[in-house]
Amino acid sequence: MAANPSLVMRIVSASVAVSNRASNIIRNVLTKGDLGIIEKGKNDLQTEADRSAQRCIVASLHKQFPNVAIFGEEQLDPQEKIPKDFIELGFDEEVLKQSCPEYLKETKPEDVVIWVDPLDGTAEFTQGFLDHVTVLIGISVKGNAVAGVIHQPWFNYEKPGFPLGRCIWGVIGLGSFGFERETPPANKIIVTTSRSHSDRMVTEAVEACNPDEVVRVGGAGHKVLILIEGKVHAYVFASKGCKKWDTCAPEAILHSVGGTLTDFHGIRMNYGAEVQRKNTGGVLATVSNHQHFLGCIPEHIRDCMDRSSEAPPLDFMGVTICGGADLEGAKKDDTPTLDKSPTPNEDTDGKDAKQDNAPVPDKIHTPNGAPGSTPSSDDNPSDSVPNNNATTKL
Ligand code: AMP
Ligand code: MG
Ligand code: MG
């Protein structure tokens, strides 16, 4: 164990431990069979697994870190009694063996906000696409997403004999752990997007990237996992439907391996306690060539997306974030070119460009023969007022 682990490393370590517990709770709900589905809004479901996992994560982290703000997705009764076996007070030793990056060493509890999505990919969970489900715990410091945990409870569920579930965690400046990094294919462009919250604009933005293949899967966490595993080149979501708890952990993990997650204006989002919960600027995530994909987005779509509140400047003490992408330059570049052999950690402007007028695939496929997308629910009322339900500013 590193001597005197810092607050951030202790939070990451506790988050890994509690994500393991939450993952067990989620699997147990499915085993028992009664999902207790509630419709929170249009095309927005909650199940007993979402509720129980959030109770476990928020109550456990609050017990360990009483002076840190924790925001959970679900609106739950704060008076509710939490079962004893939902409380996880352990630390993951592997995390504590790592040293804290210099810029995070002096972090104080009041600098930290933890964003919890107890179950990302609820629609897919209710439909049996179990490997789309993740538990997300994102850690922000002074408004910057810096560390995260993505737990996938049903990783390997279709491979008998292989260990079920996995936990991926990362810290910007340290790196990410728990998965095998691969480079995406060099000879084609693969884009991922929503399968259950799509609409015309979401599809148009994807098609504007001239993909050879489109992978429609559930969950922001799952989509960033397939990005860092090299299965896709970009996650493109021209919608205001994703929230801060969907992107905080994935963003930190992606940035820790040299990728980039921004809104459609190339802005790195603010994860401070006062920000609006919705990502109304859309979500664009890449392992490399971020500027190229930003430049592919048509002006009229960019204009429909808000400019997000930007992450406040943080002294990363020499650590490069956003894969070194020149986001300002990207916004001015309206004639994008793409090196078709994207390399992790590089934002190249290669000349082997995919033709701007290259044929767009006429059919967007949904893996596993899943039913197609459903209409957008982007007309949900804006929740720009902080959601104080499951939010625990303690
Ligand atoms: P998806 O890619 O559709 O799985 O969405 C990623 C995350 O954003 C999930 O947590 C969704 O619930 C959430 N999300 C995206 N769009 C919407 C929407 N229109 N309404 C509610 N939640 C959404
Ligand atoms: Mg979610
Ligand atoms: Mg959720």
PDB file of C-alpha atoms in Angstrom, residues 96-360:
ATOM      1  CA  LEU A  96      -4.064   1.672  -2.774  1.00  0.00           C
ATOM      2  CA  LYS A  97      -0.809   0.194  -4.104  1.00  0.00           C
ATOM      3  CA  GLN A  98      -0.693   2.923  -6.768  1.00  0.00           C
ATOM      4  CA  SER A  99       0.665   6.380  -6.077  1.00  0.00           C
ATOM      5  CA  CYS A 100      -1.537   9.391  -6.399  1.00  0.00           C
ATOM      6  CA  PRO A 101      -0.665  11.781  -9.261  1.00  0.00           C
ATOM      7  CA  GLU A 102       1.020  14.884  -7.887  1.00  0.00           C
ATOM      8  CA  TYR A 103      -1.771  17.306  -8.875  1.00  0.00           C
ATOM      9  CA  LEU A 104      -4.337  15.388  -6.773  1.00  0.00           C
ATOM     10  CA  LYS A 105      -2.259  14.884  -3.621  1.00  0.00           C
ATOM     11  CA  GLU A 106      -3.558  17.895  -1.713  1.00  0.00           C
ATOM     12  CA  THR A 107      -7.244  17.510  -2.694  1.00  0.00           C
ATOM     13  CA  LYS A 108      -9.638  18.395   0.123  1.00  0.00           C
ATOM     14  CA  PRO A 109     -13.129  16.928   0.666  1.00  0.00           C
ATOM     15  CA  GLU A 110     -14.798  20.202  -0.327  1.00  0.00           C
ATOM     16  CA  ASP A 111     -13.051  20.058  -3.744  1.00  0.00           C
ATOM     17  CA  VAL A 112     -14.639  16.698  -4.582  1.00  0.00           C
ATOM     18  CA  VAL A 113     -18.005  15.781  -6.110  1.00  0.00           C
ATOM     19  CA  ILE A 114     -18.883  12.116  -6.707  1.00  0.00           C
ATOM     20  CA  TRP A 115     -21.377  11.365  -9.517  1.00  0.00           C
ATOM     21  CA  VAL A 116     -23.161   8.011  -9.214  1.00  0.00           C
ATOM     22  CA  ASP A 117     -25.094   6.223 -11.928  1.00  0.00           C
ATOM     23  CA  PRO A 118     -26.020   3.062 -10.014  1.00  0.00           C
ATOM     24  CA  LEU A 119     -27.104   1.279 -13.185  1.00  0.00           C
ATOM     25  CA  ASP A 120     -26.351   2.724 -16.598  1.00  0.00           C
ATOM     26  CA  GLY A 121     -28.268   1.117 -19.456  1.00  0.00           C
ATOM     27  CA  THR A 122     -31.546   0.468 -17.614  1.00  0.00           C
ATOM     28  CA  ALA A 123     -33.559   0.107 -20.848  1.00  0.00           C
ATOM     29  CA  GLU A 124     -31.192  -2.620 -22.036  1.00  0.00           C
ATOM     30  CA  PHE A 125     -31.229  -4.269 -18.573  1.00  0.00           C
ATOM     31  CA  THR A 126     -35.015  -4.643 -18.766  1.00  0.00           C
ATOM     32  CA  GLN A 127     -34.691  -6.102 -22.277  1.00  0.00           C
ATOM     33  CA  GLY A 128     -32.007  -8.651 -21.368  1.00  0.00           C
ATOM     34  CA  PHE A 129     -28.974  -7.014 -23.014  1.00  0.00           C
ATOM     35  CA  LEU A 130     -27.052  -7.649 -19.829  1.00  0.00           C
ATOM     36  CA  ASP A 131     -23.537  -6.806 -20.991  1.00  0.00           C
ATOM     37  CA  HIS A 132     -24.698  -3.234 -21.784  1.00  0.00           C
ATOM     38  CA  VAL A 133     -25.227  -2.614 -18.056  1.00  0.00           C
ATOM     39  CA  THR A 134     -22.587  -0.788 -16.003  1.00  0.00           C
ATOM     40  CA  VAL A 135     -22.266   0.828 -12.579  1.00  0.00           C
ATOM     41  CA  LEU A 136     -20.644   4.266 -12.844  1.00  0.00           C
ATOM     42  CA  ILE A 137     -18.869   6.164 -10.066  1.00  0.00           C
ATOM     43  CA  GLY A 138     -17.218   9.359 -11.289  1.00  0.00           C
ATOM     44  CA  ILE A 139     -14.962  11.544  -9.163  1.00  0.00           C
ATOM     45  CA  SER A 140     -14.525  15.226  -9.970  1.00  0.00           C
ATOM     46  CA  VAL A 141     -12.083  17.640  -8.358  1.00  0.00           C
ATOM     47  CA  LYS A 142     -12.767  21.375  -8.634  1.00  0.00           C
ATOM     48  CA  GLY A 143     -15.240  20.641 -11.455  1.00  0.00           C
ATOM     49  CA  ASN A 144     -12.874  18.389 -13.450  1.00  0.00           C
ATOM     50  CA  ALA A 145     -13.630  14.681 -14.013  1.00  0.00           C
ATOM     51  CA  VAL A 146     -10.369  13.131 -12.786  1.00  0.00           C
ATOM     52  CA  ALA A 147     -11.094   9.546 -11.758  1.00  0.00           C
ATOM     53  CA  GLY A 148     -13.724   6.912 -12.297  1.00  0.00           C
ATOM     54  CA  VAL A 149     -14.953   3.375 -11.884  1.00  0.00           C
ATOM     55  CA  ILE A 150     -16.946   1.461 -14.501  1.00  0.00           C
ATOM     56  CA  HIS A 151     -18.170  -1.898 -13.236  1.00  0.00           C
ATOM     57  CA  GLN A 152     -19.728  -4.309 -15.737  1.00  0.00           C
ATOM     58  CA  PRO A 153     -21.693  -6.919 -13.720  1.00  0.00           C
ATOM     59  CA  TRP A 154     -22.402  -9.239 -16.647  1.00  0.00           C
ATOM     60  CA  PHE A 155     -19.100  -9.110 -18.497  1.00  0.00           C
ATOM     61  CA  ASN A 156     -18.573 -12.648 -19.910  1.00  0.00           C
ATOM     62  CA  TYR A 157     -22.152 -13.687 -19.134  1.00  0.00           C
ATOM     63  CA  GLU A 158     -22.354 -15.536 -22.421  1.00  0.00           C
ATOM     64  CA  LYS A 159     -19.036 -17.321 -21.821  1.00  0.00           C
ATOM     65  CA  PRO A 160     -19.532 -20.154 -19.318  1.00  0.00           C
ATOM     66  CA  GLY A 161     -16.393 -20.917 -17.357  1.00  0.00           C
ATOM     67  CA  PHE A 162     -15.080 -17.340 -17.571  1.00  0.00           C
ATOM     68  CA  PRO A 163     -15.221 -15.064 -14.508  1.00  0.00           C
ATOM     69  CA  LEU A 164     -18.448 -13.072 -14.445  1.00  0.00           C
ATOM     70  CA  GLY A 165     -18.161  -9.272 -14.207  1.00  0.00           C
ATOM     71  CA  ARG A 166     -15.220  -6.897 -14.191  1.00  0.00           C
ATOM     72  CA  CYS A 167     -14.226  -3.582 -12.714  1.00  0.00           C
ATOM     73  CA  ILE A 168     -12.366  -0.934 -14.718  1.00  0.00           C
ATOM     74  CA  TRP A 169     -10.966   2.060 -12.909  1.00  0.00           C
ATOM     75  CA  GLY A 170      -8.715   4.950 -13.791  1.00  0.00           C
ATOM     76  CA  VAL A 171      -7.210   8.225 -12.691  1.00  0.00           C
ATOM     77  CA  ILE A 172      -5.972  10.937 -15.065  1.00  0.00           C
ATOM     78  CA  GLY A 173      -2.197  11.018 -14.715  1.00  0.00           C
ATOM     79  CA  LEU A 174      -2.027   7.418 -13.487  1.00  0.00           C
ATOM     80  CA  GLY A 175      -3.829   5.422 -16.202  1.00  0.00           C
ATOM     81  CA  SER A 176      -6.613   2.843 -16.239  1.00  0.00           C
ATOM     82  CA  PHE A 177      -6.773  -0.747 -15.034  1.00  0.00           C
ATOM     83  CA  GLY A 178      -8.968  -3.834 -15.501  1.00  0.00           C
ATOM     84  CA  PHE A 179      -9.239  -4.139 -19.275  1.00  0.00           C
ATOM     85  CA  GLU A 180      -7.121  -4.835 -22.347  1.00  0.00           C
ATOM     86  CA  ARG A 181      -6.444  -1.838 -24.497  1.00  0.00           C
ATOM     87  CA  GLU A 182      -6.635  -2.421 -28.260  1.00  0.00           C
ATOM     88  CA  THR A 183      -6.172  -0.090 -31.208  1.00  0.00           C
ATOM     89  CA  PRO A 184      -9.315   0.261 -33.354  1.00  0.00           C
ATOM     90  CA  PRO A 185      -9.204  -1.118 -36.926  1.00  0.00           C
ATOM     91  CA  ALA A 186      -7.129   1.059 -39.249  1.00  0.00           C
ATOM     92  CA  ASN A 187      -9.042   0.499 -42.461  1.00  0.00           C
ATOM     93  CA  LYS A 188     -12.555   1.562 -41.531  1.00  0.00           C
ATOM     94  CA  ILE A 189     -14.492   3.956 -39.332  1.00  0.00           C
ATOM     95  CA  ILE A 190     -16.770   2.519 -36.644  1.00  0.00           C
ATOM     96  CA  VAL A 191     -19.058   4.811 -34.658  1.00  0.00           C
ATOM     97  CA  THR A 192     -21.163   3.902 -31.634  1.00  0.00           C
ATOM     98  CA  THR A 193     -24.317   5.628 -30.436  1.00  0.00           C
ATOM     99  CA  SER A 194     -27.526   5.047 -28.480  1.00  0.00           C
ATOM    100  CA  ARG A 195     -29.853   2.175 -29.344  1.00  0.00           C
ATOM    101  CA  SER A 196     -32.758   3.253 -27.135  1.00  0.00           C
ATOM    102  CA  HIS A 197     -32.610   7.091 -27.197  1.00  0.00           C
ATOM    103  CA  SER A 198     -32.102   7.846 -30.846  1.00  0.00           C
ATOM    104  CA  ASP A 199     -33.847  10.262 -33.173  1.00  0.00           C
ATOM    105  CA  ARG A 200     -33.238  11.919 -36.544  1.00  0.00           C
ATOM    106  CA  MET A 201     -30.573  14.290 -35.255  1.00  0.00           C
ATOM    107  CA  VAL A 202     -28.685  11.521 -33.412  1.00  0.00           C
ATOM    108  CA  THR A 203     -28.652   9.477 -36.617  1.00  0.00           C
ATOM    109  CA  GLU A 204     -27.735  12.444 -38.836  1.00  0.00           C
ATOM    110  CA  ALA A 205     -24.732  13.302 -36.634  1.00  0.00           C
ATOM    111  CA  VAL A 206     -23.552   9.687 -36.771  1.00  0.00           C
ATOM    112  CA  GLU A 207     -23.953   9.529 -40.550  1.00  0.00           C
ATOM    113  CA  ALA A 208     -22.071  12.821 -40.929  1.00  0.00           C
ATOM    114  CA  CYS A 209     -18.996  10.994 -39.596  1.00  0.00           C
ATOM    115  CA  ASN A 210     -19.133   8.730 -42.702  1.00  0.00           C
ATOM    116  CA  PRO A 211     -18.959   5.503 -40.719  1.00  0.00           C
ATOM    117  CA  ASP A 212     -18.369   2.172 -42.389  1.00  0.00           C
ATOM    118  CA  GLU A 213     -20.150   0.606 -39.442  1.00  0.00           C
ATOM    119  CA  VAL A 214     -22.458   1.873 -36.690  1.00  0.00           C
ATOM    120  CA  VAL A 215     -22.735   0.028 -33.384  1.00  0.00           C
ATOM    121  CA  ARG A 216     -25.903   0.832 -31.473  1.00  0.00           C
ATOM    122  CA  VAL A 217     -25.576  -0.313 -27.869  1.00  0.00           C
ATOM    123  CA  GLY A 218     -26.943   0.798 -24.502  1.00  0.00           C
ATOM    124  CA  GLY A 219     -25.249   2.846 -21.803  1.00  0.00           C
ATOM    125  CA  ALA A 220     -22.689   5.659 -21.836  1.00  0.00           C
ATOM    126  CA  GLY A 221     -20.373   3.499 -19.691  1.00  0.00           C
ATOM    127  CA  HIS A 222     -20.578   0.539 -22.059  1.00  0.00           C
ATOM    128  CA  LYS A 223     -19.969   2.730 -25.106  1.00  0.00           C
ATOM    129  CA  VAL A 224     -16.819   4.222 -23.595  1.00  0.00           C
ATOM    130  CA  LEU A 225     -15.666   0.690 -22.665  1.00  0.00           C
ATOM    131  CA  ILE A 226     -15.894  -0.440 -26.296  1.00  0.00           C
ATOM    132  CA  LEU A 227     -14.030   2.746 -27.268  1.00  0.00           C
ATOM    133  CA  ILE A 228     -11.080   2.078 -24.985  1.00  0.00           C
ATOM    134  CA  GLU A 229     -11.068  -1.579 -26.037  1.00  0.00           C
ATOM    135  CA  GLY A 230     -10.587  -0.471 -29.643  1.00  0.00           C
ATOM    136  CA  LYS A 231     -13.902  -1.821 -30.953  1.00  0.00           C
ATOM    137  CA  VAL A 232     -15.054   1.604 -32.182  1.00  0.00           C
ATOM    138  CA  HIS A 233     -13.428   4.924 -33.079  1.00  0.00           C
ATOM    139  CA  ALA A 234     -16.007   7.382 -31.759  1.00  0.00           C
ATOM    140  CA  TYR A 235     -19.114   7.695 -29.574  1.00  0.00           C
ATOM    141  CA  VAL A 236     -21.372  10.327 -31.144  1.00  0.00           C
ATOM    142  CA  PHE A 237     -24.573  11.393 -29.355  1.00  0.00           C
ATOM    143  CA  ALA A 238     -26.297  14.525 -30.680  1.00  0.00           C
ATOM    144  CA  SER A 239     -28.849  14.677 -27.880  1.00  0.00           C
ATOM    145  CA  LYS A 240     -29.398  16.463 -24.592  1.00  0.00           C
ATOM    146  CA  GLY A 241     -30.394  13.235 -22.812  1.00  0.00           C
ATOM    147  CA  CYS A 242     -27.133  12.156 -21.135  1.00  0.00           C
ATOM    148  CA  LYS A 243     -26.471  13.466 -17.604  1.00  0.00           C
ATOM    149  CA  LYS A 244     -23.364  14.199 -15.562  1.00  0.00           C
ATOM    150  CA  TRP A 245     -23.538  10.808 -13.793  1.00  0.00           C
ATOM    151  CA  ASP A 246     -23.479   9.135 -17.238  1.00  0.00           C
ATOM    152  CA  THR A 247     -20.271  10.831 -18.383  1.00  0.00           C
ATOM    153  CA  CYS A 248     -18.132  11.664 -15.325  1.00  0.00           C
ATOM    154  CA  ALA A 249     -16.582   8.215 -14.765  1.00  0.00           C
ATOM    155  CA  PRO A 250     -16.348   7.334 -18.492  1.00  0.00           C
ATOM    156  CA  GLU A 251     -14.769  10.716 -19.260  1.00  0.00           C
ATOM    157  CA  ALA A 252     -12.107  10.357 -16.558  1.00  0.00           C
ATOM    158  CA  ILE A 253     -11.235   6.799 -17.635  1.00  0.00           C
ATOM    159  CA  LEU A 254     -11.127   7.771 -21.318  1.00  0.00           C
ATOM    160  CA  HIS A 255      -8.892  10.789 -20.609  1.00  0.00           C
ATOM    161  CA  SER A 256      -6.633   8.656 -18.417  1.00  0.00           C
ATOM    162  CA  VAL A 257      -5.751   6.576 -21.506  1.00  0.00           C
ATOM    163  CA  GLY A 258      -5.255   9.591 -23.766  1.00  0.00           C
ATOM    164  CA  GLY A 259      -8.763   9.816 -25.264  1.00  0.00           C
ATOM    165  CA  THR A 260     -11.123  12.760 -25.245  1.00  0.00           C
ATOM    166  CA  LEU A 261     -14.744  13.385 -24.225  1.00  0.00           C
ATOM    167  CA  THR A 262     -16.357  16.761 -24.876  1.00  0.00           C
ATOM    168  CA  ASP A 263     -19.641  18.302 -25.931  1.00  0.00           C
ATOM    169  CA  PHE A 264     -20.317  19.095 -29.605  1.00  0.00           C
ATOM    170  CA  HIS A 265     -18.467  22.413 -29.258  1.00  0.00           C
ATOM    171  CA  GLY A 266     -15.304  20.678 -28.065  1.00  0.00           C
ATOM    172  CA  ILE A 267     -15.873  21.852 -24.488  1.00  0.00           C
ATOM    173  CA  ARG A 268     -14.670  19.654 -21.613  1.00  0.00           C
ATOM    174  CA  MET A 269     -17.585  19.651 -19.186  1.00  0.00           C
ATOM    175  CA  ASN A 270     -17.812  21.019 -15.670  1.00  0.00           C
ATOM    176  CA  TYR A 271     -18.706  18.455 -12.966  1.00  0.00           C
ATOM    177  CA  GLY A 272     -18.959  20.890 -10.061  1.00  0.00           C
ATOM    178  CA  ALA A 273     -21.861  20.615  -7.618  1.00  0.00           C
ATOM    179  CA  GLU A 274     -23.825  23.522  -9.090  1.00  0.00           C
ATOM    180  CA  VAL A 275     -23.896  22.509 -12.769  1.00  0.00           C
ATOM    181  CA  GLN A 276     -27.054  21.416 -14.546  1.00  0.00           C
ATOM    182  CA  ARG A 277     -27.410  17.659 -14.645  1.00  0.00           C
ATOM    183  CA  LYS A 278     -28.154  17.332 -18.354  1.00  0.00           C
ATOM    184  CA  ASN A 279     -25.330  17.311 -20.890  1.00  0.00           C
ATOM    185  CA  THR A 280     -27.200  19.706 -23.181  1.00  0.00           C
ATOM    186  CA  GLY A 281     -24.167  20.171 -25.425  1.00  0.00           C
ATOM    187  CA  GLY A 282     -24.287  16.536 -26.602  1.00  0.00           C
ATOM    188  CA  VAL A 283     -21.513  13.978 -26.129  1.00  0.00           C
ATOM    189  CA  LEU A 284     -18.571  13.212 -28.411  1.00  0.00           C
ATOM    190  CA  ALA A 285     -15.954  10.720 -27.219  1.00  0.00           C
ATOM    191  CA  THR A 286     -12.953   9.431 -29.146  1.00  0.00           C
ATOM    192  CA  VAL A 287      -9.718   7.538 -28.543  1.00  0.00           C
ATOM    193  CA  SER A 288      -7.922   9.709 -31.089  1.00  0.00           C
ATOM    194  CA  ASN A 289      -8.698  12.118 -33.962  1.00  0.00           C
ATOM    195  CA  HIS A 290     -11.161  14.059 -31.809  1.00  0.00           C
ATOM    196  CA  GLN A 291     -10.779  17.143 -33.970  1.00  0.00           C
ATOM    197  CA  HIS A 292     -11.690  15.211 -37.078  1.00  0.00           C
ATOM    198  CA  PHE A 293     -14.942  13.916 -35.592  1.00  0.00           C
ATOM    199  CA  LEU A 294     -15.821  17.348 -34.159  1.00  0.00           C
ATOM    200  CA  GLY A 295     -15.313  18.818 -37.607  1.00  0.00           C
ATOM    201  CA  CYS A 296     -17.648  16.217 -39.164  1.00  0.00           C
ATOM    202  CA  ILE A 297     -20.634  17.488 -37.170  1.00  0.00           C
ATOM    203  CA  PRO A 298     -22.792  19.731 -39.390  1.00  0.00           C
ATOM    204  CA  GLU A 299     -23.155  23.330 -38.251  1.00  0.00           C
ATOM    205  CA  HIS A 300     -26.941  23.102 -37.860  1.00  0.00           C
ATOM    206  CA  ILE A 301     -26.569  20.181 -35.435  1.00  0.00           C
ATOM    207  CA  ARG A 302     -23.861  21.968 -33.477  1.00  0.00           C
ATOM    208  CA  ASP A 303     -26.184  24.981 -33.299  1.00  0.00           C
ATOM    209  CA  CYS A 304     -28.914  22.818 -31.726  1.00  0.00           C
ATOM    210  CA  MET A 305     -26.536  21.803 -28.932  1.00  0.00           C
ATOM    211  CA  ASP A 306     -25.859  24.202 -26.058  1.00  0.00           C
ATOM    212  CA  ARG A 307     -22.362  25.297 -25.114  1.00  0.00           C
ATOM    213  CA  SER A 308     -21.699  23.403 -21.879  1.00  0.00           C
ATOM    214  CA  SER A 309     -20.422  24.974 -18.711  1.00  0.00           C
ATOM    215  CA  GLU A 310     -16.681  24.401 -19.062  1.00  0.00           C
ATOM    216  CA  ALA A 311     -14.519  22.561 -16.532  1.00  0.00           C
ATOM    217  CA  PRO A 312     -12.717  25.231 -14.466  1.00  0.00           C
ATOM    218  CA  PRO A 313      -8.964  25.428 -15.102  1.00  0.00           C
ATOM    219  CA  LEU A 314      -7.075  22.921 -12.970  1.00  0.00           C
ATOM    220  CA  ASP A 315      -3.305  22.722 -12.693  1.00  0.00           C
ATOM    221  CA  PHE A 316      -2.637  19.164 -13.900  1.00  0.00           C
ATOM    222  CA  MET A 317       1.079  19.728 -13.197  1.00  0.00           C
ATOM    223  CA  GLY A 318       2.274  18.580 -16.618  1.00  0.00           C
ATOM    224  CA  VAL A 319      -0.244  15.775 -17.167  1.00  0.00           C
ATOM    225  CA  THR A 320      -1.681  15.999 -20.706  1.00  0.00           C
ATOM    226  CA  ILE A 321      -5.432  15.695 -20.966  1.00  0.00           C
ATOM    227  CA  CYS A 322      -7.720  15.399 -24.016  1.00  0.00           C
ATOM    228  CA  GLY A 323      -5.028  13.348 -25.795  1.00  0.00           C
ATOM    229  CA  GLY A 324      -3.375  16.668 -26.554  1.00  0.00           C
ATOM    230  CA  ALA A 325      -6.305  17.623 -28.839  1.00  0.00           C
ATOM    231  CA  ASP A 326      -6.391  21.250 -29.897  1.00  0.00           C
ATOM    232  CA  LEU A 327     -10.075  21.733 -29.255  1.00  0.00           C
ATOM    233  CA  GLU A 328     -10.050  25.423 -30.218  1.00  0.00           C
ATOM    234  CA  GLY A 329      -8.461  24.508 -33.568  1.00  0.00           C
ATOM    235  CA  ALA A 330     -11.041  21.784 -34.074  1.00  0.00           C
ATOM    236  CA  LYS A 331     -13.916  24.202 -33.818  1.00  0.00           C
ATOM    237  CA  LYS A 332     -12.482  26.300 -36.653  1.00  0.00           C
ATOM    238  CA  ASP A 333     -11.658  23.330 -38.857  1.00  0.00           C
ATOM    239  CA  ASP A 334     -14.612  22.701 -41.146  1.00  0.00           C
ATOM    240  CA  THR A 335     -12.761  20.598 -43.720  1.00  0.00           C
ATOM    241  CA  PRO A 336     -11.877  17.592 -41.657  1.00  0.00           C
ATOM    242  CA  THR A 337      -9.538  14.890 -42.803  1.00  0.00           C
ATOM    243  CA  LEU A 338      -8.928  11.615 -41.080  1.00  0.00           C
ATOM    244  CA  ASP A 339      -5.941   9.407 -40.940  1.00  0.00           C
ATOM    245  CA  LYS A 340      -7.580   6.044 -41.331  1.00  0.00           C
ATOM    246  CA  SER A 341      -5.122   4.471 -38.976  1.00  0.00           C
ATOM    247  CA  PRO A 342      -5.888   6.266 -35.759  1.00  0.00           C
ATOM    248  CA  THR A 343      -3.316   5.674 -33.081  1.00  0.00           C
ATOM    249  CA  PRO A 344      -4.139   5.962 -29.396  1.00  0.00           C
ATOM    250  CA  ASN A 345      -2.813   9.105 -27.739  1.00  0.00           C
ATOM    251  CA  GLU A 346      -2.445  10.966 -31.021  1.00  0.00           C
ATOM    252  CA  ASP A 347      -4.740  13.427 -32.693  1.00  0.00           C
ATOM    253  CA  THR A 348      -3.347  13.334 -36.173  1.00  0.00           C
ATOM    254  CA  ASP A 349      -4.663  15.240 -39.149  1.00  0.00           C
ATOM    255  CA  GLY A 350      -3.693  12.594 -41.699  1.00  0.00           C
ATOM    256  CA  LYS A 351      -4.168  13.171 -45.401  1.00  0.00           C
ATOM    257  CA  ASP A 352      -5.634   9.763 -46.192  1.00  0.00           C
ATOM    258  CA  ALA A 353      -9.027  11.255 -45.709  1.00  0.00           C
ATOM    259  CA  LYS A 354     -12.244   9.365 -45.893  1.00  0.00           C
ATOM    260  CA  GLN A 355     -14.137  10.963 -48.770  1.00  0.00           C
ATOM    261  CA  ASP A 356     -16.625  13.535 -47.550  1.00  0.00           C
ATOM    262  CA  ASN A 357     -19.083  12.233 -50.114  1.00  0.00           C
ATOM    263  CA  ALA A 358     -18.342   8.574 -49.472  1.00  0.00           C
ATOM    264  CA  PRO A 359     -21.513   6.456 -49.342  1.00  0.00           C
ATOM    265  CA  VAL A 360     -23.091   6.294 -45.926  1.00  0.00           C
TER     266      VAL A 360
END
